[in-house]
Amino acid sequence: MKQIITSMLFLLLATTADAQSSFVRGADASWCTEMEASGRKFYNVDGQETELFALLKQIGLNAVRLRVWVNPEGYGYGAWCDKDDVLEKAERAHQQGLDVMIDFHYSDFFADPGRQEKPKDWSSYSSEQLKTAIADHTKDMLTALKEKGIEPKWVQVGNETNNGMIFDSGKIEWDTKSGSARYTNYVALSNAAYDAVKEVLPDAYVIVHIANAYQAAEYDGWFYKEFKEAGGKFDMIGLSHYPDPKDWNDTTKSDVASNTNAANSVKTLGNLFNVPVMIVETGFPQQDVETGSKVMTDLFDKMKPLPQCAGILYWEPEVDGVWKPDYYDTVGWGAYDMGAFTTDGKPTAILAAFNDGATDIHMMPTIQNGTPAQWYDLMGRQHSAPTKGLYIMKKGQETKKVVLP
């Protein structure tokens, strides 16, 4: 009996260790090629220019997520995140041994809960034609990847589809008579995508993704409950979680984007629907690296022990809060400010939680308002990546002694 118990304990420990080692620590880096075309470069903390996906691998990430748009050039954005651009990025990630997630937006531009624009090329399509177009688009992208020896582990069929997809054809409608939502049209489109994925990649996890992880478990997992009751199919749940800058650590309020509430959603949804759950998007204002590092560390501390959680991906860490796509000037948008790199192209400590205990990678310890600190030892020698000990930190007009633990 003692031998049996010992064997069972060993198996349990081995299984737990395997689950932990396979925990996804990734990032959506879809802007990569667009940034490079505008002259941006990336560097390790020693100042050596490094290809982005190689750099992400060096700092401990093991997966990348790449969005796919239908015809962004025809939309006016430019040929970014189209088939050819995605293939290039996927090949580069694959060469570094990174797993790949494909995120179909089924739009020519960003899709989110309030914006699910129908691709221009599909504007006149009937419901049946839309299902065919979705399936063909999905299979075309995935087949092209497969022909290059790249088989994505995960495929998102829609992005943040809280209200459905491809408005108005696949919009979730509210039935005032019955007092319930109608998922029928959305589910038909989503399932067309699901079946197309399985036709090309039978073993891939198909993800249905919604925003606001902190609310996702309310009303018995309201979205996934009604989606499934309408016949919707999925292998994994994907959630966006952008921690509240003030209440990220709150453990009492149920209506704030705290890590505690997000972890509760992951655990609850995993148990309710018996599928793994992944935080496919997260981020934190990059002006406050110290807090951002604490927030991400806390998020990993809360998520990684959960058997329901498959991993965490940071959304577009490579941006610096200054760079933005050219198209943003057309629509009056500013730069995205929840990246995790400095203006000189180096990763910050916001990503420290993603390194899974790697001790040979030291990211920039601090950055505020887009200006990196300069570090000197007591002999006056500059250090790009100070570790433990006493240093002189110079930032703008400020100079002070800092003890790094």
Coordinates of C-alpha atoms in Angstrom, one line a residue, residues 114-330:
G114 CA -18.6 47.5 -29.6
R115 CA -17.0 47.2 -33.0
Q116 CA -17.4 44.1 -35.2
E117 CA -17.4 45.7 -38.7
K118 CA -18.3 43.4 -41.6
P119 CA -15.4 43.1 -44.1
K120 CA -16.0 45.4 -47.1
D121 CA -15.6 42.5 -49.5
W122 CA -18.4 40.6 -47.6
S123 CA -20.8 43.6 -47.3
S124 CA -23.5 42.3 -49.6
Y125 CA -23.3 38.6 -48.5
S126 CA -26.3 36.7 -47.2
S127 CA -26.1 34.6 -44.0
E128 CA -25.2 31.5 -46.0
Q129 CA -22.6 33.4 -48.1
L130 CA -21.0 34.7 -44.9
K131 CA -20.7 31.3 -43.5
T132 CA -18.9 30.2 -46.6
A133 CA -16.7 33.3 -46.6
I134 CA -15.7 32.7 -43.0
A135 CA -14.9 29.1 -43.6
D136 CA -12.9 29.8 -46.8
H137 CA -10.9 32.7 -45.1
T138 CA -10.2 30.5 -42.1
K139 CA -9.0 27.5 -44.1
D140 CA -7.0 29.6 -46.5
M141 CA -5.0 31.2 -43.7
L142 CA -4.5 28.0 -41.7
T143 CA -3.6 25.9 -44.8
A144 CA -1.0 28.4 -45.8
L145 CA 0.6 28.1 -42.3
K146 CA 0.4 24.3 -42.4
E147 CA 2.1 24.2 -45.7
K148 CA 5.0 26.0 -44.2
G149 CA 5.2 23.5 -41.3
I150 CA 3.5 25.7 -38.8
E151 CA 0.5 24.3 -37.0
P152 CA -1.0 26.8 -34.5
K153 CA -1.9 25.2 -31.2
W154 CA -4.8 27.6 -30.7
V155 CA -7.1 29.4 -33.0
Q156 CA -9.5 32.2 -31.9
V157 CA -12.7 32.4 -34.0
G158 CA -13.5 36.0 -33.4
N159 CA -12.1 38.7 -31.1
E160 CA -13.9 39.9 -28.0
T161 CA -17.3 38.7 -29.2
N162 CA -19.3 39.7 -26.1
N163 CA -22.0 41.0 -28.5
G164 CA -21.5 38.7 -31.4
M165 CA -19.4 39.1 -34.6
I166 CA -19.7 40.6 -38.1
F167 CA -22.4 43.2 -37.2
D168 CA -25.3 43.2 -37.9
S169 CA -25.5 39.7 -39.4
G170 CA -24.0 38.0 -36.4
K171 CA -24.9 40.4 -33.7
I172 CA -26.5 39.0 -30.5
E173 CA -30.0 40.4 -30.4
W174 CA -32.2 41.1 -27.4
D175 CA -35.7 39.6 -27.7
T176 CA -37.9 42.0 -25.7
K177 CA -40.8 39.5 -25.7
S178 CA -39.0 36.6 -24.2
G179 CA -36.5 38.7 -22.2
S180 CA -33.6 36.8 -23.6
A181 CA -30.8 37.1 -26.0
R182 CA -30.8 35.6 -29.4
Y183 CA -27.4 33.9 -30.2
T184 CA -28.6 32.0 -33.2
N185 CA -27.0 34.0 -36.0
Y186 CA -23.8 34.5 -34.1
V187 CA -23.5 30.9 -33.3
A188 CA -24.0 29.9 -36.9
L189 CA -21.1 32.1 -38.0
S190 CA -18.9 31.0 -35.1
N191 CA -19.5 27.3 -35.7
A192 CA -18.7 27.8 -39.4
A193 CA -15.3 29.0 -38.3
Y194 CA -15.0 26.2 -35.7
D195 CA -15.6 23.6 -38.3
A196 CA -13.2 25.2 -40.7
V197 CA -10.4 25.1 -38.1
K198 CA -11.0 21.5 -37.4
E199 CA -10.9 20.6 -41.0
V200 CA -7.3 21.9 -41.3
L201 CA -6.1 21.5 -37.7
P202 CA -8.0 18.8 -36.0
D203 CA -5.9 19.0 -32.8
A204 CA -6.0 22.8 -32.4
Y205 CA -7.8 24.3 -29.5
V206 CA -10.6 26.6 -30.9
I207 CA -11.1 29.6 -28.6
V208 CA -14.2 31.7 -28.2
H209 CA -13.0 35.0 -26.7
I210 CA -14.8 37.8 -24.7
A211 CA -13.6 40.9 -22.9
N212 CA -13.9 41.8 -19.2
A213 CA -12.7 38.7 -17.4
Y214 CA -13.7 40.1 -14.0
Q215 CA -17.4 39.7 -15.0
A216 CA -17.2 36.6 -17.1
A217 CA -18.3 34.2 -14.4
E218 CA -21.5 36.1 -13.5
Y219 CA -24.9 34.4 -13.9
D220 CA -23.4 30.9 -14.3
G221 CA -21.0 32.1 -17.0
W222 CA -23.8 33.9 -18.8
F223 CA -22.1 34.3 -22.2
Y224 CA -20.8 30.8 -22.6
K225 CA -23.9 29.3 -21.0
E226 CA -26.2 30.9 -23.6
F227 CA -23.7 30.4 -26.4
K228 CA -23.5 26.7 -25.7
E229 CA -27.3 26.4 -25.3
A230 CA -27.7 27.8 -28.8
G231 CA -25.4 25.1 -30.1
G232 CA -22.1 27.0 -30.0
K233 CA -18.8 25.0 -30.1
F234 CA -15.5 25.7 -28.4
D235 CA -12.5 23.9 -26.9
M236 CA -11.1 26.7 -24.8
I237 CA -12.3 29.9 -23.3
G238 CA -10.3 33.1 -24.0
L239 CA -10.6 36.2 -21.8
S240 CA -9.3 39.7 -21.9
H241 CA -8.2 41.1 -18.5
Y242 CA -6.8 44.6 -18.2
P243 CA -6.3 45.2 -14.4
D244 CA -7.7 48.4 -13.0
P245 CA -4.7 50.7 -12.2
K246 CA -6.2 51.5 -8.8
D247 CA -8.2 48.4 -7.8
W248 CA -6.1 45.7 -9.4
N249 CA -5.4 44.2 -6.0
D250 CA -8.9 44.5 -4.5
T251 CA -10.2 41.3 -3.0
T252 CA -13.6 42.5 -1.8
K253 CA -15.3 44.4 -4.7
S254 CA -17.0 42.2 -7.3
D255 CA -17.4 45.0 -9.9
V256 CA -13.8 46.0 -10.5
A257 CA -11.2 44.5 -12.9
S258 CA -9.1 43.0 -10.1
N259 CA -6.8 40.0 -10.5
T260 CA -8.8 38.3 -7.8
N261 CA -12.1 38.6 -9.8
A262 CA -10.3 37.5 -13.0
A263 CA -8.9 34.4 -11.3
N264 CA -12.4 33.6 -9.9
S265 CA -13.8 33.8 -13.4
V266 CA -11.1 31.5 -14.8
K267 CA -11.7 28.9 -12.1
T268 CA -15.5 29.1 -12.3
L269 CA -15.7 29.0 -16.1
G270 CA -13.2 26.1 -16.3
N271 CA -15.3 24.1 -13.8
L272 CA -18.7 25.0 -15.4
F273 CA -17.8 24.1 -19.0
N274 CA -15.0 21.6 -18.4
V275 CA -12.5 23.4 -20.8
P276 CA -9.2 25.2 -20.2
V277 CA -9.3 29.0 -19.8
M278 CA -6.6 31.4 -21.0
I279 CA -6.0 35.1 -20.4
V280 CA -5.4 35.9 -24.1
E281 CA -5.0 39.6 -23.5
T282 CA -3.6 41.6 -20.6
G283 CA -1.7 44.8 -20.1
F284 CA -1.0 47.7 -17.7
P285 CA -0.1 51.4 -18.2
Q286 CA 3.5 51.4 -19.1
Q287 CA 4.3 54.7 -17.5
D288 CA 4.3 53.0 -14.1
V289 CA 6.7 50.1 -14.5
E290 CA 7.1 49.4 -10.8
T291 CA 3.4 48.9 -10.3
G292 CA 3.0 47.1 -13.6
S293 CA 5.6 44.6 -12.6
K294 CA 3.8 44.0 -9.3
V295 CA 0.5 43.6 -11.1
M296 CA 1.7 41.1 -13.6
T297 CA 3.6 39.1 -10.9
D298 CA 0.4 39.0 -8.8
L299 CA -1.6 37.9 -11.9
F300 CA 0.7 35.0 -12.5
D301 CA 0.7 34.1 -8.8
K302 CA -3.1 33.9 -8.9
M303 CA -3.5 32.2 -12.2
K304 CA -0.6 29.7 -12.5
P305 CA -1.7 27.5 -9.6
L306 CA -5.2 27.1 -11.1
P307 CA -5.5 23.9 -13.0
Q308 CA -8.2 25.6 -15.1
C309 CA -5.8 28.3 -16.4
A310 CA -3.8 27.5 -19.5
G311 CA -1.7 30.7 -19.6
I312 CA -1.4 34.4 -19.9
L313 CA -0.6 36.6 -23.0
Y314 CA 0.4 40.3 -22.9
W315 CA -1.1 42.5 -25.6
E316 CA 1.5 44.2 -27.7
P317 CA 4.4 44.6 -25.3
E318 CA 6.8 45.8 -28.0
V319 CA 5.3 49.3 -28.2
D320 CA 6.6 52.2 -26.2
G321 CA 3.6 54.6 -25.8
V322 CA 5.0 56.8 -28.5
W323 CA 4.9 54.8 -31.8
K324 CA 1.6 54.4 -33.4
P325 CA 0.3 53.1 -36.8
D326 CA 0.1 55.8 -39.5
Y327 CA -3.6 55.0 -39.9
Y328 CA -4.2 56.3 -36.4
D329 CA -3.8 59.8 -37.6
T330 CA -6.7 59.3 -40.0

